Structures are given as C-alpha cells and as structure tokens.
mmCIF file of C-alpha atoms and ligand atoms in Angstrom:
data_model
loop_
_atom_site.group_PDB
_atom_site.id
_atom_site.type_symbol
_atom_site.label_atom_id
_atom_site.label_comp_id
_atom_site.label_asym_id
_atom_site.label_seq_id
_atom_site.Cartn_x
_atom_site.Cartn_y
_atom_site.Cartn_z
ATOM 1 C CA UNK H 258 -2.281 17.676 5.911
ATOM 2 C CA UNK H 259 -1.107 14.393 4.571
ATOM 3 C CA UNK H 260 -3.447 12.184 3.048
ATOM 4 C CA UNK H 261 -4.945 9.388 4.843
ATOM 5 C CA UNK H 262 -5.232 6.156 2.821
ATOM 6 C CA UNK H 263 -7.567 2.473 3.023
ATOM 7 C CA UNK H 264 -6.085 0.527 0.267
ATOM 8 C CA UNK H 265 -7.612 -3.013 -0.203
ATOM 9 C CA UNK H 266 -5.336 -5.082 -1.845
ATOM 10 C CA UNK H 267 -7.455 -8.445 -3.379
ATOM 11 C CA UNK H 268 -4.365 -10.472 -3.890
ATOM 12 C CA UNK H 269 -5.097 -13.658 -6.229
ATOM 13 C CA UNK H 270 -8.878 -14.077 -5.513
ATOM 14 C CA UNK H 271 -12.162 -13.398 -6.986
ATOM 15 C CA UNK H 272 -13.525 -14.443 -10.372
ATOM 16 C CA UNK H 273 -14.545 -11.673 -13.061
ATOM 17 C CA UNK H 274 -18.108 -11.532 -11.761
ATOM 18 C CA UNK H 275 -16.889 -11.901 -8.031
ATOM 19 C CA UNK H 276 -14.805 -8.764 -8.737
ATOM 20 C CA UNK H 277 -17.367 -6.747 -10.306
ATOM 21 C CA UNK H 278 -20.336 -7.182 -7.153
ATOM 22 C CA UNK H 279 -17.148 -6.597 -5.001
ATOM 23 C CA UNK H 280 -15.989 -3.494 -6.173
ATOM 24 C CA UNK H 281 -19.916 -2.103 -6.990
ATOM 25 C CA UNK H 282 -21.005 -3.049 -3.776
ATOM 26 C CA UNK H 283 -18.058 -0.830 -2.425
ATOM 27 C CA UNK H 284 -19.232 1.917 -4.217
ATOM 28 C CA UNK H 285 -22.660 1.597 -3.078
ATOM 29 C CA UNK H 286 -21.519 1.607 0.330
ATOM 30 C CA UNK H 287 -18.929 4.595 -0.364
ATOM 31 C CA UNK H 288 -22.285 6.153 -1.842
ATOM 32 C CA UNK H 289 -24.592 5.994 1.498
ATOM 33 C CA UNK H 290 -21.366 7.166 4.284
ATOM 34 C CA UNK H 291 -20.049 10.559 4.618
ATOM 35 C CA UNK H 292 -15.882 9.737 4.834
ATOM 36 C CA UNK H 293 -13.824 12.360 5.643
ATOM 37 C CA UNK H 294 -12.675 14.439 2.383
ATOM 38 C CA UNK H 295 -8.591 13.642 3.253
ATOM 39 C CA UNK H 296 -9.426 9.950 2.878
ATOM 40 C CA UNK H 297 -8.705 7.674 0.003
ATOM 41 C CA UNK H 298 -10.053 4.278 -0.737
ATOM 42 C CA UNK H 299 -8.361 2.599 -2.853
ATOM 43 C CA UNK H 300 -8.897 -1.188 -4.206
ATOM 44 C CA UNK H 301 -6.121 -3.016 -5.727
ATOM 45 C CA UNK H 302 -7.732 -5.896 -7.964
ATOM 46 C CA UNK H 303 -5.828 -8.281 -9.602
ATOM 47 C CA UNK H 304 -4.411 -7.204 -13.126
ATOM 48 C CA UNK H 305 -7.388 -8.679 -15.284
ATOM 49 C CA UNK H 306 -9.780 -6.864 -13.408
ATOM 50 C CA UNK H 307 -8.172 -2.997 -13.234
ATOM 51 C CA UNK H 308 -9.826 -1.837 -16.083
ATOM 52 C CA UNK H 309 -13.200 -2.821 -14.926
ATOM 53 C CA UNK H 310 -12.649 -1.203 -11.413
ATOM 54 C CA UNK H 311 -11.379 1.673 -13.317
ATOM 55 C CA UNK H 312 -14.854 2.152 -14.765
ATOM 56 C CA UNK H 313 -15.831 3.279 -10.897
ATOM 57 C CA UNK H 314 -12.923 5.376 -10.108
ATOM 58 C CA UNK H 315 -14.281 8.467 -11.255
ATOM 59 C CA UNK H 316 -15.579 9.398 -7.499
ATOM 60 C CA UNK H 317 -12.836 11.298 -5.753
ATOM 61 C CA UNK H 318 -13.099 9.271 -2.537
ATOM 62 C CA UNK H 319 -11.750 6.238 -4.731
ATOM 63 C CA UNK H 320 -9.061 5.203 -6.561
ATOM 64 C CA UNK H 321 -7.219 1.624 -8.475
ATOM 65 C CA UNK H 322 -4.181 0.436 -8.062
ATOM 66 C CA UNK H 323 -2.659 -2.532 -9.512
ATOM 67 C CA UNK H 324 -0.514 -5.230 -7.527
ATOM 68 C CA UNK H 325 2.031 -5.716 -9.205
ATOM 69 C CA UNK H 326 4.272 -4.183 -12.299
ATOM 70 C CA UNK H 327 7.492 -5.007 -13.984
ATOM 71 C CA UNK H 328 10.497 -3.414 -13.203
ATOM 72 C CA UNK H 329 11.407 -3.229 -17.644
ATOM 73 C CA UNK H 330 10.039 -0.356 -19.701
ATOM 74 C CA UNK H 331 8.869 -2.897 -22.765
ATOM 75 C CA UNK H 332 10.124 -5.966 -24.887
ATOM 76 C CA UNK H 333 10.314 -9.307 -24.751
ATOM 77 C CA UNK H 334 9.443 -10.164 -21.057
ATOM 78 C CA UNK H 335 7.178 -12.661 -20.987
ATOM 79 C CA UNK H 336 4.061 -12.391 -18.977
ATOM 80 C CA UNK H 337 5.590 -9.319 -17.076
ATOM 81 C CA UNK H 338 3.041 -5.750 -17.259
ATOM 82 C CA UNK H 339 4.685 -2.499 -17.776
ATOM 83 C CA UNK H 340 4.218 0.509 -15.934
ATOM 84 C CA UNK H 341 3.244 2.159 -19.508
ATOM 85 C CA UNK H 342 0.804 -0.384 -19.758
ATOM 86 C CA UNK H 343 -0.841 0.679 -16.413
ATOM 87 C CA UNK H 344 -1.015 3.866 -17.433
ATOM 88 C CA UNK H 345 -3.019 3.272 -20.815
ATOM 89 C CA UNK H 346 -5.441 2.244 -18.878
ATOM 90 C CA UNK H 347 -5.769 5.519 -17.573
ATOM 91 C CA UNK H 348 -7.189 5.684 -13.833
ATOM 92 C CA UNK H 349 -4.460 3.114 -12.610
ATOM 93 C CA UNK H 350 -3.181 6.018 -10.342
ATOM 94 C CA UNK H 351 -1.571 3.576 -7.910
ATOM 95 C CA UNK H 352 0.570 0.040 -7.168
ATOM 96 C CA UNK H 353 2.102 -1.585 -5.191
ATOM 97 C CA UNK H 354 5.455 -2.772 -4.809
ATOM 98 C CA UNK H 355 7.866 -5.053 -2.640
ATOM 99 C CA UNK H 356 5.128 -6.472 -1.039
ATOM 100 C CA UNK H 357 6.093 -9.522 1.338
ATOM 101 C CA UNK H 358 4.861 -12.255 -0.646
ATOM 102 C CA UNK H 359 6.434 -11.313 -3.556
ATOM 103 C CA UNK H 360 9.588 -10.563 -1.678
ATOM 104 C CA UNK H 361 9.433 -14.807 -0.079
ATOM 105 C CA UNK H 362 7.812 -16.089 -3.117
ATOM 106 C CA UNK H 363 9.089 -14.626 -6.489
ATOM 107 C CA UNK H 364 12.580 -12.764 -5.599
ATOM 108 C CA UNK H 365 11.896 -9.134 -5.008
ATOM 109 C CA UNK H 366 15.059 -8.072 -4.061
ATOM 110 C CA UNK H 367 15.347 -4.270 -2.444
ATOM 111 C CA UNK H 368 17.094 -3.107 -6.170
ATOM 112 C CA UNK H 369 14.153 -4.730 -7.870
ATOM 113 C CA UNK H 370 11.671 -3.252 -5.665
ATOM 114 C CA UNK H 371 13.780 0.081 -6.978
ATOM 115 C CA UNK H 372 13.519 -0.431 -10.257
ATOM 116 C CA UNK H 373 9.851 -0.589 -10.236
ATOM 117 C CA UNK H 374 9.744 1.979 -8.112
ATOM 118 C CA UNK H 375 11.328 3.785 -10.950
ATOM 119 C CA UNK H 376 9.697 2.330 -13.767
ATOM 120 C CA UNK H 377 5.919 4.102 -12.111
ATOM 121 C CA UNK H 378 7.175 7.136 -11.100
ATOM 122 C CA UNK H 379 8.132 7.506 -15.126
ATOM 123 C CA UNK H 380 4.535 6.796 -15.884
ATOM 124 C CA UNK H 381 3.075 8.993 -12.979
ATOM 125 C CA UNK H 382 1.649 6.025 -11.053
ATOM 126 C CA UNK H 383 1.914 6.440 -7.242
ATOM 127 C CA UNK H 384 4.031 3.083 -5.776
ATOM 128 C CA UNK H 385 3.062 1.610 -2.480
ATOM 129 C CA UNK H 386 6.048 0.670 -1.407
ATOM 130 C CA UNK H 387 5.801 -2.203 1.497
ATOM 131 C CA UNK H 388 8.667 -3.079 3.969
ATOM 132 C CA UNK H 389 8.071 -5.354 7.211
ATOM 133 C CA UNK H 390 10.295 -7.707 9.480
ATOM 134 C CA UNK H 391 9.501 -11.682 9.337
ATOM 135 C CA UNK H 392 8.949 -12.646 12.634
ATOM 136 C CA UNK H 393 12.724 -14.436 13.224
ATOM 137 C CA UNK H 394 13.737 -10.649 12.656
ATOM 138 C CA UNK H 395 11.341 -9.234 15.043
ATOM 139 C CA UNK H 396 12.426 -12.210 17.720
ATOM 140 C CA UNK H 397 15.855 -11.380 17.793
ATOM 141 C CA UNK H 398 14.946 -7.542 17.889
ATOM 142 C CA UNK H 399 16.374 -6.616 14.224
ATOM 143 C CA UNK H 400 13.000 -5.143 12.660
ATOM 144 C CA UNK H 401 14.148 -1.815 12.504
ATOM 145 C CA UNK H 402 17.835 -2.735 11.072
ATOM 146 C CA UNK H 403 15.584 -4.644 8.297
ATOM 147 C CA UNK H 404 13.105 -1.791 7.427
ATOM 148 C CA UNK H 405 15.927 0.525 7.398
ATOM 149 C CA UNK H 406 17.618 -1.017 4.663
ATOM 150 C CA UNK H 407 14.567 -2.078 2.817
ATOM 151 C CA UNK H 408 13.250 1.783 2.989
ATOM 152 C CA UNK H 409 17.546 3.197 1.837
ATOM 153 C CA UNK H 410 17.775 0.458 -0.622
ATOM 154 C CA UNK H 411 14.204 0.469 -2.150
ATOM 155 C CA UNK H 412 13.726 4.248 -1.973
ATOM 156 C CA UNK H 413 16.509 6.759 -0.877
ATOM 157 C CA UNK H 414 18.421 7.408 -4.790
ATOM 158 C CA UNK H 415 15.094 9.320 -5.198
ATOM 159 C CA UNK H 416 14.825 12.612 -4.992
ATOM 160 C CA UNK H 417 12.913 14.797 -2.927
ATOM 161 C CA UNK H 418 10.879 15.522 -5.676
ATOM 162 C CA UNK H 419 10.419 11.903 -6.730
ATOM 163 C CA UNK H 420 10.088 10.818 -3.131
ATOM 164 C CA UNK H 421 7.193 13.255 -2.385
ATOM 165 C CA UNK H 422 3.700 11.810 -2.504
ATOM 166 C CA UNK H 423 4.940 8.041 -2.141
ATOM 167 C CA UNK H 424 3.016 5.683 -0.165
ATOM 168 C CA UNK H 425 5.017 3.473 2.422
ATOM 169 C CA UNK H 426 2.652 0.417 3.994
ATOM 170 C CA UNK H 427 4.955 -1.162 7.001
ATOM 171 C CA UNK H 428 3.616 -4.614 6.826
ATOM 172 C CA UNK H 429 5.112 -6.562 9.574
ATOM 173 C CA UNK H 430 5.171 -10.369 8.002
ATOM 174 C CA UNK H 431 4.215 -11.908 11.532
ATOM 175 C CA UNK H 432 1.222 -10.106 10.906
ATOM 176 C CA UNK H 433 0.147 -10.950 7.233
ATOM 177 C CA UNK H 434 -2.770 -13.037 7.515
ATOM 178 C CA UNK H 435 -2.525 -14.871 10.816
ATOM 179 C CA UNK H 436 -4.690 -13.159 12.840
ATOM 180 C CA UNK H 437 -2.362 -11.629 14.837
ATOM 181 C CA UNK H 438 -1.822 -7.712 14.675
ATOM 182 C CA UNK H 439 1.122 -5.649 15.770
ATOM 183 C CA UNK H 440 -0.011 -3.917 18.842
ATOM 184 C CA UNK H 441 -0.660 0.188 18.290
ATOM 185 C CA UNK H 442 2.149 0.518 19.996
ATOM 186 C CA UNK H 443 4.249 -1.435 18.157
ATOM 187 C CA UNK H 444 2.866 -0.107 14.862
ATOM 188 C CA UNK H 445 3.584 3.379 16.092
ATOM 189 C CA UNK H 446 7.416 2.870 17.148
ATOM 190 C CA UNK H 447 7.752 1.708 13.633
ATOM 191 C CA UNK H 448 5.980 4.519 11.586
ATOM 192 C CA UNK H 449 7.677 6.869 13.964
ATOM 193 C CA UNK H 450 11.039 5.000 13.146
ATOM 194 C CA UNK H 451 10.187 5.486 9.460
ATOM 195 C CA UNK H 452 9.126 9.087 9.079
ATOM 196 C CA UNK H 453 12.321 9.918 10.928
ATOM 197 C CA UNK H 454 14.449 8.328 8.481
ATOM 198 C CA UNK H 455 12.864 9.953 5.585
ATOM 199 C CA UNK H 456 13.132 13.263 7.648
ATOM 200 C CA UNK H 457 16.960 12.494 8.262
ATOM 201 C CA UNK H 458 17.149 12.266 4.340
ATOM 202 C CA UNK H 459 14.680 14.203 2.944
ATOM 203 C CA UNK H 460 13.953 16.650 5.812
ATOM 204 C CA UNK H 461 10.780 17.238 8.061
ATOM 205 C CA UNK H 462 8.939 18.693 5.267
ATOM 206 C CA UNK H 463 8.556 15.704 3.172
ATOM 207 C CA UNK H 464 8.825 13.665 5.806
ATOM 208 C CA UNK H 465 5.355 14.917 7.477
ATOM 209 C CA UNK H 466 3.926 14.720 4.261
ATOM 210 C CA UNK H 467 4.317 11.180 3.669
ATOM 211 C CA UNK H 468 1.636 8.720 4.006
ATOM 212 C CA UNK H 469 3.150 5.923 5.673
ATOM 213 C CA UNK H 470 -0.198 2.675 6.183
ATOM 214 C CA UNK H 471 0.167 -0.050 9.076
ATOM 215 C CA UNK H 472 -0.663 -3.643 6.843
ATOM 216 C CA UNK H 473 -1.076 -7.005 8.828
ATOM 217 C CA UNK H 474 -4.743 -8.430 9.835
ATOM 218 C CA UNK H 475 -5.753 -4.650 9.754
ATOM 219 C CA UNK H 476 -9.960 -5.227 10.511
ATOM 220 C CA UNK H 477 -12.888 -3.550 11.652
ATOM 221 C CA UNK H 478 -12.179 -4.319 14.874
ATOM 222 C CA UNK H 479 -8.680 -3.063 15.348
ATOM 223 C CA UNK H 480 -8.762 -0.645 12.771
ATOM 224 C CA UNK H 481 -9.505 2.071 15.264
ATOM 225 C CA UNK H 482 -6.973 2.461 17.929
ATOM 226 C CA UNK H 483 -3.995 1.672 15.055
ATOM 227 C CA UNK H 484 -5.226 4.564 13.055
ATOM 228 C CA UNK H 485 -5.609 6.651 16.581
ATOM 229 C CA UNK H 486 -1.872 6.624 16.819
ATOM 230 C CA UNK H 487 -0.341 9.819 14.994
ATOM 231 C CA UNK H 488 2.176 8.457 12.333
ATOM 232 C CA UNK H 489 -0.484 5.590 11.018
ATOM 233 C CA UNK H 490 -1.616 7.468 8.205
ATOM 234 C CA UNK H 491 -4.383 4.142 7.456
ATOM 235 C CA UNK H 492 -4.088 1.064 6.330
ATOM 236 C CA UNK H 493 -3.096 -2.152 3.346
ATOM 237 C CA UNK H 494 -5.654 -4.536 3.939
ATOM 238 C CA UNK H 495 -5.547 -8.354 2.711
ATOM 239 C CA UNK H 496 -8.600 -10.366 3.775
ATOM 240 C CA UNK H 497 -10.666 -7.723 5.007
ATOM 241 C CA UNK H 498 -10.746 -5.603 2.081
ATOM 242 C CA UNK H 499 -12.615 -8.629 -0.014
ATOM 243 C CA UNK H 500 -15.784 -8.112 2.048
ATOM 244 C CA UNK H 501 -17.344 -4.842 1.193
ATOM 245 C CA UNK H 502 -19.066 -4.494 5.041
ATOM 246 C CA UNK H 503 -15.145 -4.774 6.624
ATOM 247 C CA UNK H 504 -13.483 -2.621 4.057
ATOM 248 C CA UNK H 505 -16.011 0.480 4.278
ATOM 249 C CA UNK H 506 -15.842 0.114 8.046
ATOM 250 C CA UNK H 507 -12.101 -0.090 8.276
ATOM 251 C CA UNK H 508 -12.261 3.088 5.800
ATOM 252 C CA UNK H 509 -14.865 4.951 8.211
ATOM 253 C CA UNK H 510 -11.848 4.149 11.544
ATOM 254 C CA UNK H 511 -10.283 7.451 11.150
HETATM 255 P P1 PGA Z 148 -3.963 -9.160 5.644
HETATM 256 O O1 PGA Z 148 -2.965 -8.776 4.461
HETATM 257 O O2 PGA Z 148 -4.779 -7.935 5.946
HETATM 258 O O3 PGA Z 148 -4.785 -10.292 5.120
HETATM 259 O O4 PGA Z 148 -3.112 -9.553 6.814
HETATM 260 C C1 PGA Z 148 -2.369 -7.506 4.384
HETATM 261 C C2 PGA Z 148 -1.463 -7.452 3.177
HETATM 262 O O5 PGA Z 148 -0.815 -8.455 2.873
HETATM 263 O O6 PGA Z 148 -1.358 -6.413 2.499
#
C-alpha cells in the first residue's frame, strides 16, 4: 500500500524560537492522537531551522524535509545548499523541488527542477517534486498539457528504480494561497491524469506505488473529502501547516 503523506511546508516564516514551539507543539500533538501507521508527517522548515527539527524526527510518524536544494554537487556557488549538505545533517530524508514559487520567482526551469532531482536522489533524499497549472492555463483548458511536460521533463530520464518512492504534490497555482481549492473532483482528474502517465512509462506497478499529494489551500476543513478521493495520496500544505491545531487535523483527514 502506498504511503500516505501530510507534508507542511513553512515557506519563509517563523523566527528560531517561533520554529522550535511550532515544531514541539506538533510533536506533542502527534504524541496524544493515534494516526494511522501508513501516514507520514512531515514538516519542511526553512534551511536554518532543519537541524533543530531534526532533533524530533526520531518518531516514525515524522519526518524533515528541506525546501529547497541546489541543483550543483559543491564549489563555488554562492549561497546555494547541496544535497550532500542535507544529508550531513542526517534525518533530512526529504525536499522539495519545482515548487511554484520558485518556478515564478527565481527561474526553476523543468531541467533545473531535474537536476536537483538528481542531485538528492545521489544523496538518498526523497524529492517532492511539485507541478501545477497557473490559472491562465487552467482557463483556456491546458492544465494537463502543462503537468504533462512538467512531470516528462522534470522526471521521466529516471529510471524505474530511481523513480520509485518519489513524491509528486500537484499544486494547482490558482490554488496556492488564495483561499480557493480545486474541487475533489478536479483534484482527482488530475492525480488520475498523473498516475497514468507514470504507468504509461513506468508501468502500473510503480505507478500504484507512487505517492502523488493535492497542494493548494489544503485545510482542516477540506482536507477530508480531497483525501476521500482514491489517487490523493494527502497533502503539501502552506498556511495551514504553521498552526500546529490545522496541521495535526489535516494529518488525522485520512
Ligand atoms: P497553501 O500552500 O496551503 O498556503 O495554499 C501550499 C503550498 O504552496 O505548498
């Protein structure tokens, strides 16, 4: 049975001390629910803070994973973090990759996101590898021409081997944020869309095995039916992983 997955990713907020409540007060909360054994929690803090999330991760229900991660193996790359570096720290298990924002904001092309897709499956870190229309795309009905190429440029020179065991989060970009969350229906026909590529190129096998996480305004609220549907294997959530109450609740929608 594939692995169901609540991955909070903190983007650029919190202080040090912020962080550190956050994360123990997750723990606490992790400590007092029964979750079902096939689910994974998983906070993504920003880069300062991994090693001091790391210092919890030794429950099996919960994991780190950084943000971010350079697509070079070492040298002189200025203010870039290395997959090897992640590593070191031991307990970095997971990041994530081609996320949206860094897609608009800071370049991420589809052969970037490959290379760092590369660069952490060297080090044995899982990626979390995000695709998603912007909502132009989605308006003139092209979302699934765009995730297909994002998913065969970002991710299909693997091979099965290498593919196996990573973590897809469709993120529509409409959705990021704004309060406004692809239906369950919607976020079905896309995960459905997805698994059947990967089982065109990979085969039903892997493709059954993947996780593949709905990310967009995912809350408490909603969590429920869009994990009901049967390819939402959980969720990537922004704003409502950086309250403790809404993250352990989305975790506990399955
Ligand atoms: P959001 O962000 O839950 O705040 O919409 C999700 C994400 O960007 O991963």
């Amino acid at each position: 049975m594939r692995k169901k997955i609540v991955a909070g990713n903190w983007k650029m907020n919190k202080t040090f001390s912020e962080a550190d409540e956050l994360v123990s007060d997750i723990m606490d909360k992790l400590e007092q629910i029964e979750l079902d054994r096939n689910v994974q929690v998983i906070v993504c803090p920003p880069f300062p803070y991994l090693e001091m999330c790391t210092d919890y991760a030794n429950d099996s229900y919960f994991a780190v994973g950084a943000q971010n991660v350079s697509d070079q193996e070492r040298g002189a790359y200025t203010g870039e973090v290395s997959a090897e570096m992640l590593k070191s720290l031991e307990l970095v298990d997971y990041c994530i990759v081609g996320h949206s924002e860094r897609r608009a904001y800071y370049g991420e092309t589809d052969a970037i996101v490959a290379a760092k897709v590369n660069q952490l499956l060297a080090h044995e870190i899982t990626p979390i590898v995000c695709c998603g229309e912007v909502l132009e795309e989605r308006e003139a009905n092209r979302q699934f021409d765009v995730v297909r190429r994002q998913i065969t440029d970002g991710l299909f020179h693997l091979t099965p081997e290498q593919f196996n065991g990573i973590v897809i989060a469709y993120e529509p970009v409409w959705a990021i944020g704004t309060g406004k969350t692809a239906t369950p229906e919607q976020a079905q026909e896309m995960h459905a869309f997805i698994r059947n590529l990967i089982n065109e190129k990979y085969g039903e096998n892997i493709a059954q095995e993947t996780t593949i996480l709905y990310g967009g305004s995912c809350k408490p609220s909603n969590a429920k039916e869009l994990f009901a549907n049967p390819d939402v294997d959980g969720g990537l959530i922004g704003g409502a992983s950086l309250k403790a109450d809404d993250f352990i609740a989305i975790a506990q929608a399955f």
